[in-house]
Amino acid sequence: MIGAMLRVMILSLLRDRGALAMAFLLPPTIFVIFAAIFSGATGDEMRLQVALAVAQPSALTERLESALRAEPSLRIMEETFSSEAEAIASVDSGEADVGLILASNLDDTGTAPVLILVDPAKLLAGAILSGQVQRLIGLQMPDLALSRTAPEIASIVGGFTPEQQARLDAAIAELSADDTSVGDTAGLVQTEMTGPERASGATVTYYAGAVAILFLLFSAMQSSATLIEERNSGIVDRVAIGPAGTDVVVMGKFLFLTVQGIIQVILIFAVAALVYRVDILPYLPLWLLTTTAASFAAAGLGLAVASICTSKQQAHTIATFIVLVCSAIGGSMVPRFMMPPWLQDIGWYTPNAWTIEAYHGVLWRGEGLRDIVSDLGWLLTVASMALLVAVLVSRLRLKL
């Protein structure tokens, strides 16, 4: 009996060409995609978008800016800001991953000449940039590190003799002319947080939206599979006899999946609000608008996949592939700033990226409708196109 069941399962898989292809071609494909994501998040391919501001240009700031722009692991924005406020605005809006402020007098030992502005949702970006800046100063501007360290040594030993001072000045001049590196760059960099002061952390707010769209997609894909069962059992054919045809089946399921998704997101954010004190009530209208748009998109995609697939096994495999890839590339698993630039660009083609951006913009940055209208527009476009595909394919299957 066991052998018979094994034979039945093997024959069933072999006869379903689509399920066979999905079962053995998708696993290595998913591995390649995830390898690219996670290796890029920890390797040289991760390139931070940096907003650079120079309070007052000088010879030293120009040298450091040139070194920063030549560094392949950083993407310095084309415009160099002239004030700290402009760099902060760029970081707070999400345009830049992290900000960098250069003081006019880099060799002033009284304060740290380099200020790094960190978004609380991207703490790792600040640590990475701090290490990169100190490395660049040590390798390409060793004279700066030495000129800042020498006065401290002089104060400890009671000052330098004229001969020692002359030798020190000559050494600093020599260092500025060649590529000799120094190891000690402590005290050069200071880190400061940007953004609003909230009871909840930016990371919790970010992942509330990231998990919400992840479960919306999973739930919609699984629930939409009932369309295949009803089609195979003949229920859709009997309903199609009516004047509305198969459209009522698709639209009815679309409304159900949307309402189900909204309730699921409400539960997720209710826990976030009660346990982690995520502020939702002040932004309730825009939050509800974002939730509805995300639920529309997930429901539409789920029905589109179910209408195209011919068996539940196909639908399950393809749905899992779509959800995993969209969630990984779109930022539900790993924040997108940690990915290589080319993967960040691809991520904009997933509903996850737009949903996360809208939730984070509303709940953390306090953005208005005008700021998130592009996010909502993209989600509604995906929902409309996917629902249209589901309706048209269902009509076509009825005629075949």
PDB file of C-alpha atoms in Angstrom, residues 37-285:
ATOM      1  CA  ILE A  37      20.445  39.611  -1.041  1.00  0.00           C
ATOM      2  CA  PHE A  38      22.230  38.401   2.054  1.00  0.00           C
ATOM      3  CA  SER A  39      25.746  38.320   0.623  1.00  0.00           C
ATOM      4  CA  GLY A  40      25.225  41.877  -0.572  1.00  0.00           C
ATOM      5  CA  ALA A  41      23.976  42.900   2.867  1.00  0.00           C
ATOM      6  CA  THR A  42      27.252  41.829   4.461  1.00  0.00           C
ATOM      7  CA  GLY A  43      29.759  42.394   1.674  1.00  0.00           C
ATOM      8  CA  ASP A  44      31.327  45.102  -0.441  1.00  0.00           C
ATOM      9  CA  GLU A  45      28.221  45.476  -2.618  1.00  0.00           C
ATOM     10  CA  MET A  46      26.310  47.335   0.096  1.00  0.00           C
ATOM     11  CA  ARG A  47      26.634  51.040  -0.714  1.00  0.00           C
ATOM     12  CA  LEU A  48      25.081  53.587   1.624  1.00  0.00           C
ATOM     13  CA  GLN A  49      23.373  56.678   0.250  1.00  0.00           C
ATOM     14  CA  VAL A  50      25.037  59.580   2.114  1.00  0.00           C
ATOM     15  CA  ALA A  51      23.884  63.187   2.412  1.00  0.00           C
ATOM     16  CA  LEU A  52      27.030  65.318   2.703  1.00  0.00           C
ATOM     17  CA  ALA A  53      27.111  68.817   4.203  1.00  0.00           C
ATOM     18  CA  VAL A  54      30.142  71.093   4.533  1.00  0.00           C
ATOM     19  CA  ALA A  55      29.728  74.010   6.930  1.00  0.00           C
ATOM     20  CA  GLN A  56      32.520  76.050   5.369  1.00  0.00           C
ATOM     21  CA  PRO A  57      34.796  74.666   2.634  1.00  0.00           C
ATOM     22  CA  SER A  58      38.524  74.479   3.306  1.00  0.00           C
ATOM     23  CA  ALA A  59      41.525  72.637   1.919  1.00  0.00           C
ATOM     24  CA  LEU A  60      41.036  69.788   4.400  1.00  0.00           C
ATOM     25  CA  THR A  61      37.280  69.441   3.791  1.00  0.00           C
ATOM     26  CA  GLU A  62      37.869  69.365   0.048  1.00  0.00           C
ATOM     27  CA  ARG A  63      40.436  66.584   0.446  1.00  0.00           C
ATOM     28  CA  LEU A  64      38.110  64.569   2.644  1.00  0.00           C
ATOM     29  CA  GLU A  65      35.128  65.119   0.336  1.00  0.00           C
ATOM     30  CA  SER A  66      37.190  63.929  -2.640  1.00  0.00           C
ATOM     31  CA  ALA A  67      38.216  60.821  -0.709  1.00  0.00           C
ATOM     32  CA  LEU A  68      34.604  60.129   0.266  1.00  0.00           C
ATOM     33  CA  ARG A  69      33.310  60.515  -3.281  1.00  0.00           C
ATOM     34  CA  ALA A  70      36.030  58.193  -4.578  1.00  0.00           C
ATOM     35  CA  GLU A  71      35.152  55.494  -2.041  1.00  0.00           C
ATOM     36  CA  PRO A  72      33.270  52.715  -3.930  1.00  0.00           C
ATOM     37  CA  SER A  73      31.367  51.515  -0.843  1.00  0.00           C
ATOM     38  CA  LEU A  74      29.591  54.886  -0.465  1.00  0.00           C
ATOM     39  CA  ARG A  75      27.131  56.754  -2.673  1.00  0.00           C
ATOM     40  CA  ILE A  76      27.549  60.430  -1.887  1.00  0.00           C
ATOM     41  CA  MET A  77      24.612  62.479  -3.146  1.00  0.00           C
ATOM     42  CA  GLU A  78      25.521  64.821  -5.999  1.00  0.00           C
ATOM     43  CA  GLU A  79      24.539  67.960  -4.111  1.00  0.00           C
ATOM     44  CA  THR A  80      26.781  69.008  -1.256  1.00  0.00           C
ATOM     45  CA  PHE A  81      24.653  70.780   1.351  1.00  0.00           C
ATOM     46  CA  SER A  82      25.861  73.890   3.119  1.00  0.00           C
ATOM     47  CA  SER A  83      23.970  73.423   6.388  1.00  0.00           C
ATOM     48  CA  GLU A  84      23.281  70.692   8.889  1.00  0.00           C
ATOM     49  CA  ALA A  85      19.520  71.296   8.631  1.00  0.00           C
ATOM     50  CA  GLU A  86      19.505  70.344   4.935  1.00  0.00           C
ATOM     51  CA  ALA A  87      21.331  67.079   5.613  1.00  0.00           C
ATOM     52  CA  ILE A  88      18.951  66.267   8.491  1.00  0.00           C
ATOM     53  CA  ALA A  89      15.948  66.871   6.235  1.00  0.00           C
ATOM     54  CA  SER A  90      17.409  64.530   3.618  1.00  0.00           C
ATOM     55  CA  VAL A  91      17.896  61.757   6.201  1.00  0.00           C
ATOM     56  CA  ASP A  92      14.499  62.263   7.843  1.00  0.00           C
ATOM     57  CA  SER A  93      12.716  62.100   4.480  1.00  0.00           C
ATOM     58  CA  GLY A  94      14.399  58.801   3.621  1.00  0.00           C
ATOM     59  CA  GLU A  95      16.180  60.259   0.606  1.00  0.00           C
ATOM     60  CA  ALA A  96      19.547  59.446   2.229  1.00  0.00           C
ATOM     61  CA  ASP A  97      20.413  56.492   4.440  1.00  0.00           C
ATOM     62  CA  VAL A  98      22.717  58.549   6.651  1.00  0.00           C
ATOM     63  CA  GLY A  99      24.056  62.106   6.876  1.00  0.00           C
ATOM     64  CA  LEU A 100      27.642  63.379   7.145  1.00  0.00           C
ATOM     65  CA  ILE A 101      28.589  66.873   8.348  1.00  0.00           C
ATOM     66  CA  LEU A 102      32.146  68.176   7.929  1.00  0.00           C
ATOM     67  CA  ALA A 103      33.261  71.067  10.141  1.00  0.00           C
ATOM     68  CA  SER A 104      35.140  73.924   8.532  1.00  0.00           C
ATOM     69  CA  ASN A 105      38.198  73.407  10.751  1.00  0.00           C
ATOM     70  CA  LEU A 106      38.891  69.688  10.714  1.00  0.00           C
ATOM     71  CA  ASP A 107      42.098  70.004  12.708  1.00  0.00           C
ATOM     72  CA  ASP A 108      40.369  71.708  15.661  1.00  0.00           C
ATOM     73  CA  THR A 109      40.985  69.363  18.593  1.00  0.00           C
ATOM     74  CA  GLY A 110      38.255  70.936  20.721  1.00  0.00           C
ATOM     75  CA  THR A 111      35.407  69.090  18.976  1.00  0.00           C
ATOM     76  CA  ALA A 112      34.888  66.131  16.685  1.00  0.00           C
ATOM     77  CA  PRO A 113      35.193  67.527  13.146  1.00  0.00           C
ATOM     78  CA  VAL A 114      32.950  64.888  11.569  1.00  0.00           C
ATOM     79  CA  LEU A 115      29.304  64.502  12.595  1.00  0.00           C
ATOM     80  CA  ILE A 116      27.257  61.520  11.414  1.00  0.00           C
ATOM     81  CA  LEU A 117      23.463  61.864  11.380  1.00  0.00           C
ATOM     82  CA  VAL A 118      21.715  58.525  11.907  1.00  0.00           C
ATOM     83  CA  ASP A 119      18.100  57.570  11.291  1.00  0.00           C
ATOM     84  CA  PRO A 120      17.007  55.454  14.308  1.00  0.00           C
ATOM     85  CA  ALA A 121      15.622  52.874  11.871  1.00  0.00           C
ATOM     86  CA  LYS A 122      19.065  52.534  10.233  1.00  0.00           C
ATOM     87  CA  LEU A 123      21.457  52.337  13.176  1.00  0.00           C
ATOM     88  CA  LEU A 124      23.760  49.980  11.293  1.00  0.00           C
ATOM     89  CA  ALA A 125      24.225  52.594   8.566  1.00  0.00           C
ATOM     90  CA  GLY A 126      25.728  55.021  11.093  1.00  0.00           C
ATOM     91  CA  ALA A 127      28.165  52.447  12.428  1.00  0.00           C
ATOM     92  CA  ILE A 128      29.255  51.465   8.909  1.00  0.00           C
ATOM     93  CA  LEU A 129      29.774  55.069   7.805  1.00  0.00           C
ATOM     94  CA  SER A 130      31.701  55.900  10.979  1.00  0.00           C
ATOM     95  CA  GLY A 131      34.106  53.051  10.308  1.00  0.00           C
ATOM     96  CA  GLN A 132      34.497  54.017   6.661  1.00  0.00           C
ATOM     97  CA  VAL A 133      35.235  57.680   7.475  1.00  0.00           C
ATOM     98  CA  GLN A 134      37.837  56.792  10.089  1.00  0.00           C
ATOM     99  CA  ARG A 135      39.434  54.296   7.691  1.00  0.00           C
ATOM    100  CA  LEU A 136      39.618  56.886   4.912  1.00  0.00           C
ATOM    101  CA  ILE A 137      41.151  59.493   7.217  1.00  0.00           C
ATOM    102  CA  GLY A 138      43.709  56.993   8.463  1.00  0.00           C
ATOM    103  CA  LEU A 139      44.653  55.902   4.932  1.00  0.00           C
ATOM    104  CA  GLN A 140      44.397  59.077   2.879  1.00  0.00           C
ATOM    105  CA  MET A 141      44.660  61.908   5.427  1.00  0.00           C
ATOM    106  CA  PRO A 142      47.140  60.681   8.057  1.00  0.00           C
ATOM    107  CA  ASP A 143      48.386  64.250   8.535  1.00  0.00           C
ATOM    108  CA  LEU A 144      44.972  65.216   9.896  1.00  0.00           C
ATOM    109  CA  ALA A 145      45.005  62.435  12.481  1.00  0.00           C
ATOM    110  CA  LEU A 146      48.560  63.295  13.545  1.00  0.00           C
ATOM    111  CA  SER A 147      47.900  67.043  13.741  1.00  0.00           C
ATOM    112  CA  ARG A 148      44.961  66.375  16.085  1.00  0.00           C
ATOM    113  CA  THR A 149      46.899  63.937  18.258  1.00  0.00           C
ATOM    114  CA  ALA A 150      50.085  66.014  18.642  1.00  0.00           C
ATOM    115  CA  PRO A 151      48.557  68.851  20.751  1.00  0.00           C
ATOM    116  CA  GLU A 152      47.199  66.310  23.231  1.00  0.00           C
ATOM    117  CA  ILE A 153      50.648  64.739  23.568  1.00  0.00           C
ATOM    118  CA  ALA A 154      52.214  68.191  23.961  1.00  0.00           C
ATOM    119  CA  SER A 155      49.844  69.051  26.806  1.00  0.00           C
ATOM    120  CA  ILE A 156      50.821  65.838  28.604  1.00  0.00           C
ATOM    121  CA  VAL A 157      54.617  66.190  28.238  1.00  0.00           C
ATOM    122  CA  GLY A 158      54.685  69.939  28.788  1.00  0.00           C
ATOM    123  CA  GLY A 159      55.124  71.055  25.201  1.00  0.00           C
ATOM    124  CA  PHE A 160      57.615  70.432  22.405  1.00  0.00           C
ATOM    125  CA  THR A 161      60.997  72.051  21.928  1.00  0.00           C
ATOM    126  CA  PRO A 162      61.429  74.185  18.779  1.00  0.00           C
ATOM    127  CA  GLU A 163      63.427  71.376  17.218  1.00  0.00           C
ATOM    128  CA  GLN A 164      60.726  68.794  18.031  1.00  0.00           C
ATOM    129  CA  GLN A 165      58.002  71.100  16.740  1.00  0.00           C
ATOM    130  CA  ALA A 166      59.913  71.573  13.496  1.00  0.00           C
ATOM    131  CA  ARG A 167      60.267  67.819  13.091  1.00  0.00           C
ATOM    132  CA  LEU A 168      56.538  67.383  13.810  1.00  0.00           C
ATOM    133  CA  ASP A 169      55.555  69.992  11.225  1.00  0.00           C
ATOM    134  CA  ALA A 170      57.828  68.327   8.686  1.00  0.00           C
ATOM    135  CA  ALA A 171      56.287  64.916   9.438  1.00  0.00           C
ATOM    136  CA  ILE A 172      52.759  66.277   9.026  1.00  0.00           C
ATOM    137  CA  ALA A 173      53.722  67.893   5.718  1.00  0.00           C
ATOM    138  CA  GLU A 174      55.297  64.660   4.546  1.00  0.00           C
ATOM    139  CA  LEU A 175      52.228  62.634   5.514  1.00  0.00           C
ATOM    140  CA  SER A 176      49.938  64.976   3.600  1.00  0.00           C
ATOM    141  CA  ALA A 177      52.063  64.443   0.489  1.00  0.00           C
ATOM    142  CA  ASP A 178      52.151  60.640   0.397  1.00  0.00           C
ATOM    143  CA  ASP A 179      49.891  57.648   1.117  1.00  0.00           C
ATOM    144  CA  THR A 180      51.351  56.673   4.485  1.00  0.00           C
ATOM    145  CA  SER A 181      48.626  55.605   6.891  1.00  0.00           C
ATOM    146  CA  VAL A 182      48.207  56.003  10.624  1.00  0.00           C
ATOM    147  CA  GLY A 183      46.140  53.858  12.910  1.00  0.00           C
ATOM    148  CA  ASP A 184      44.725  56.205  15.520  1.00  0.00           C
ATOM    149  CA  THR A 185      41.737  58.251  14.325  1.00  0.00           C
ATOM    150  CA  ALA A 186      39.831  58.325  17.615  1.00  0.00           C
ATOM    151  CA  GLY A 187      37.895  61.464  18.471  1.00  0.00           C
ATOM    152  CA  LEU A 188      37.348  62.408  14.833  1.00  0.00           C
ATOM    153  CA  VAL A 189      33.773  61.181  14.463  1.00  0.00           C
ATOM    154  CA  GLN A 190      30.653  61.886  16.513  1.00  0.00           C
ATOM    155  CA  THR A 191      27.241  60.266  15.972  1.00  0.00           C
ATOM    156  CA  GLU A 192      23.885  61.968  16.486  1.00  0.00           C
ATOM    157  CA  MET A 193      20.334  60.647  16.094  1.00  0.00           C
ATOM    158  CA  THR A 194      17.791  62.401  13.905  1.00  0.00           C
ATOM    159  CA  GLY A 195      14.025  62.114  13.613  1.00  0.00           C
ATOM    160  CA  PRO A 196      11.203  62.543  16.119  1.00  0.00           C
ATOM    161  CA  GLU A 197      11.340  61.443  19.730  1.00  0.00           C
ATOM    162  CA  ARG A 198       8.716  58.755  20.131  1.00  0.00           C
ATOM    163  CA  ALA A 199       7.816  56.228  22.781  1.00  0.00           C
ATOM    164  CA  SER A 200       8.308  53.427  20.275  1.00  0.00           C
ATOM    165  CA  GLY A 201      11.481  52.743  18.353  1.00  0.00           C
ATOM    166  CA  ALA A 202      11.809  53.366  14.642  1.00  0.00           C
ATOM    167  CA  THR A 203      12.768  49.723  14.110  1.00  0.00           C
ATOM    168  CA  VAL A 204       9.543  48.475  15.719  1.00  0.00           C
ATOM    169  CA  THR A 205       7.516  50.881  13.579  1.00  0.00           C
ATOM    170  CA  TYR A 206       9.354  49.719  10.471  1.00  0.00           C
ATOM    171  CA  TYR A 207       8.811  46.012  11.109  1.00  0.00           C
ATOM    172  CA  ALA A 208       5.149  46.483  11.999  1.00  0.00           C
ATOM    173  CA  GLY A 209       4.576  47.511   8.394  1.00  0.00           C
ATOM    174  CA  ALA A 210       7.028  44.933   7.049  1.00  0.00           C
ATOM    175  CA  VAL A 211       5.304  42.043   8.827  1.00  0.00           C
ATOM    176  CA  ALA A 212       1.849  43.386   7.919  1.00  0.00           C
ATOM    177  CA  ILE A 213       2.414  43.214   4.160  1.00  0.00           C
ATOM    178  CA  LEU A 214       4.206  39.855   4.514  1.00  0.00           C
ATOM    179  CA  PHE A 215       1.152  38.270   6.163  1.00  0.00           C
ATOM    180  CA  LEU A 216      -1.237  40.039   3.799  1.00  0.00           C
ATOM    181  CA  LEU A 217       0.456  38.332   0.861  1.00  0.00           C
ATOM    182  CA  PHE A 218       0.634  34.919   2.520  1.00  0.00           C
ATOM    183  CA  SER A 219      -2.998  35.028   3.634  1.00  0.00           C
ATOM    184  CA  ALA A 220      -4.316  36.281   0.286  1.00  0.00           C
ATOM    185  CA  MET A 221      -2.371  33.668  -1.669  1.00  0.00           C
ATOM    186  CA  GLN A 222      -3.603  30.806   0.530  1.00  0.00           C
ATOM    187  CA  SER A 223      -7.241  31.932   0.620  1.00  0.00           C
ATOM    188  CA  SER A 224      -7.346  32.566  -3.129  1.00  0.00           C
ATOM    189  CA  ALA A 225      -6.599  28.896  -3.785  1.00  0.00           C
ATOM    190  CA  THR A 226     -10.271  28.140  -3.108  1.00  0.00           C
ATOM    191  CA  LEU A 227     -10.955  29.608  -6.564  1.00  0.00           C
ATOM    192  CA  ILE A 228      -9.130  26.624  -8.076  1.00  0.00           C
ATOM    193  CA  GLU A 229     -11.168  24.143  -6.003  1.00  0.00           C
ATOM    194  CA  GLU A 230     -14.456  25.781  -6.972  1.00  0.00           C
ATOM    195  CA  ARG A 231     -13.416  25.848 -10.632  1.00  0.00           C
ATOM    196  CA  ASN A 232     -12.424  22.163 -10.649  1.00  0.00           C
ATOM    197  CA  SER A 233     -15.577  21.094  -8.790  1.00  0.00           C
ATOM    198  CA  GLY A 234     -17.871  22.907 -11.223  1.00  0.00           C
ATOM    199  CA  ILE A 235     -19.157  25.540  -8.805  1.00  0.00           C
ATOM    200  CA  VAL A 236     -17.812  28.376 -10.943  1.00  0.00           C
ATOM    201  CA  ASP A 237     -19.524  26.918 -14.017  1.00  0.00           C
ATOM    202  CA  ARG A 238     -22.896  26.847 -12.247  1.00  0.00           C
ATOM    203  CA  VAL A 239     -22.460  30.419 -10.977  1.00  0.00           C
ATOM    204  CA  ALA A 240     -21.416  31.547 -14.454  1.00  0.00           C
ATOM    205  CA  ILE A 241     -24.862  30.703 -15.800  1.00  0.00           C
ATOM    206  CA  GLY A 242     -26.092  33.918 -14.157  1.00  0.00           C
ATOM    207  CA  PRO A 243     -25.981  37.287 -15.940  1.00  0.00           C
ATOM    208  CA  ALA A 244     -22.754  38.416 -14.245  1.00  0.00           C
ATOM    209  CA  GLY A 245     -20.823  35.304 -15.225  1.00  0.00           C
ATOM    210  CA  THR A 246     -17.623  34.472 -13.355  1.00  0.00           C
ATOM    211  CA  ASP A 247     -17.064  38.099 -12.382  1.00  0.00           C
ATOM    212  CA  VAL A 248     -19.207  37.759  -9.261  1.00  0.00           C
ATOM    213  CA  VAL A 249     -17.003  34.930  -8.009  1.00  0.00           C
ATOM    214  CA  VAL A 250     -13.803  36.897  -8.483  1.00  0.00           C
ATOM    215  CA  MET A 251     -15.174  40.177  -7.125  1.00  0.00           C
ATOM    216  CA  GLY A 252     -16.775  38.469  -4.140  1.00  0.00           C
ATOM    217  CA  LYS A 253     -13.515  36.806  -3.208  1.00  0.00           C
ATOM    218  CA  PHE A 254     -11.644  40.079  -3.765  1.00  0.00           C
ATOM    219  CA  LEU A 255     -13.875  41.894  -1.253  1.00  0.00           C
ATOM    220  CA  PHE A 256     -13.571  39.049   1.266  1.00  0.00           C
ATOM    221  CA  LEU A 257      -9.781  38.942   1.012  1.00  0.00           C
ATOM    222  CA  THR A 258      -9.591  42.721   1.389  1.00  0.00           C
ATOM    223  CA  VAL A 259     -11.717  42.745   4.557  1.00  0.00           C
ATOM    224  CA  GLN A 260      -9.800  39.756   5.934  1.00  0.00           C
ATOM    225  CA  GLY A 261      -6.505  41.541   5.271  1.00  0.00           C
ATOM    226  CA  ILE A 262      -7.627  44.756   6.946  1.00  0.00           C
ATOM    227  CA  ILE A 263      -8.633  42.825  10.074  1.00  0.00           C
ATOM    228  CA  GLN A 264      -5.275  41.017  10.141  1.00  0.00           C
ATOM    229  CA  VAL A 265      -3.364  44.294   9.873  1.00  0.00           C
ATOM    230  CA  ILE A 266      -5.522  45.825  12.631  1.00  0.00           C
ATOM    231  CA  LEU A 267      -4.525  42.956  14.922  1.00  0.00           C
ATOM    232  CA  ILE A 268      -0.822  43.346  14.091  1.00  0.00           C
ATOM    233  CA  PHE A 269      -0.815  47.073  14.777  1.00  0.00           C
ATOM    234  CA  ALA A 270      -2.991  46.664  17.866  1.00  0.00           C
ATOM    235  CA  VAL A 271      -0.232  44.536  19.390  1.00  0.00           C
ATOM    236  CA  ALA A 272       2.368  47.065  18.220  1.00  0.00           C
ATOM    237  CA  ALA A 273       0.428  49.883  19.874  1.00  0.00           C
ATOM    238  CA  LEU A 274      -0.306  48.094  23.149  1.00  0.00           C
ATOM    239  CA  VAL A 275       3.011  46.303  23.668  1.00  0.00           C
ATOM    240  CA  TYR A 276       5.527  48.566  21.907  1.00  0.00           C
ATOM    241  CA  ARG A 277       3.620  51.870  22.132  1.00  0.00           C
ATOM    242  CA  VAL A 278       3.580  52.573  18.409  1.00  0.00           C
ATOM    243  CA  ASP A 279       1.551  55.761  17.881  1.00  0.00           C
ATOM    244  CA  ILE A 280      -1.315  55.002  15.511  1.00  0.00           C
ATOM    245  CA  LEU A 281      -4.326  57.056  16.632  1.00  0.00           C
ATOM    246  CA  PRO A 282      -2.861  60.462  15.621  1.00  0.00           C
ATOM    247  CA  TYR A 283      -2.370  59.095  12.098  1.00  0.00           C
ATOM    248  CA  LEU A 284      -5.424  56.835  11.902  1.00  0.00           C
ATOM    249  CA  PRO A 285      -6.950  58.132   8.610  1.00  0.00           C
TER     250      PRO A 285
END
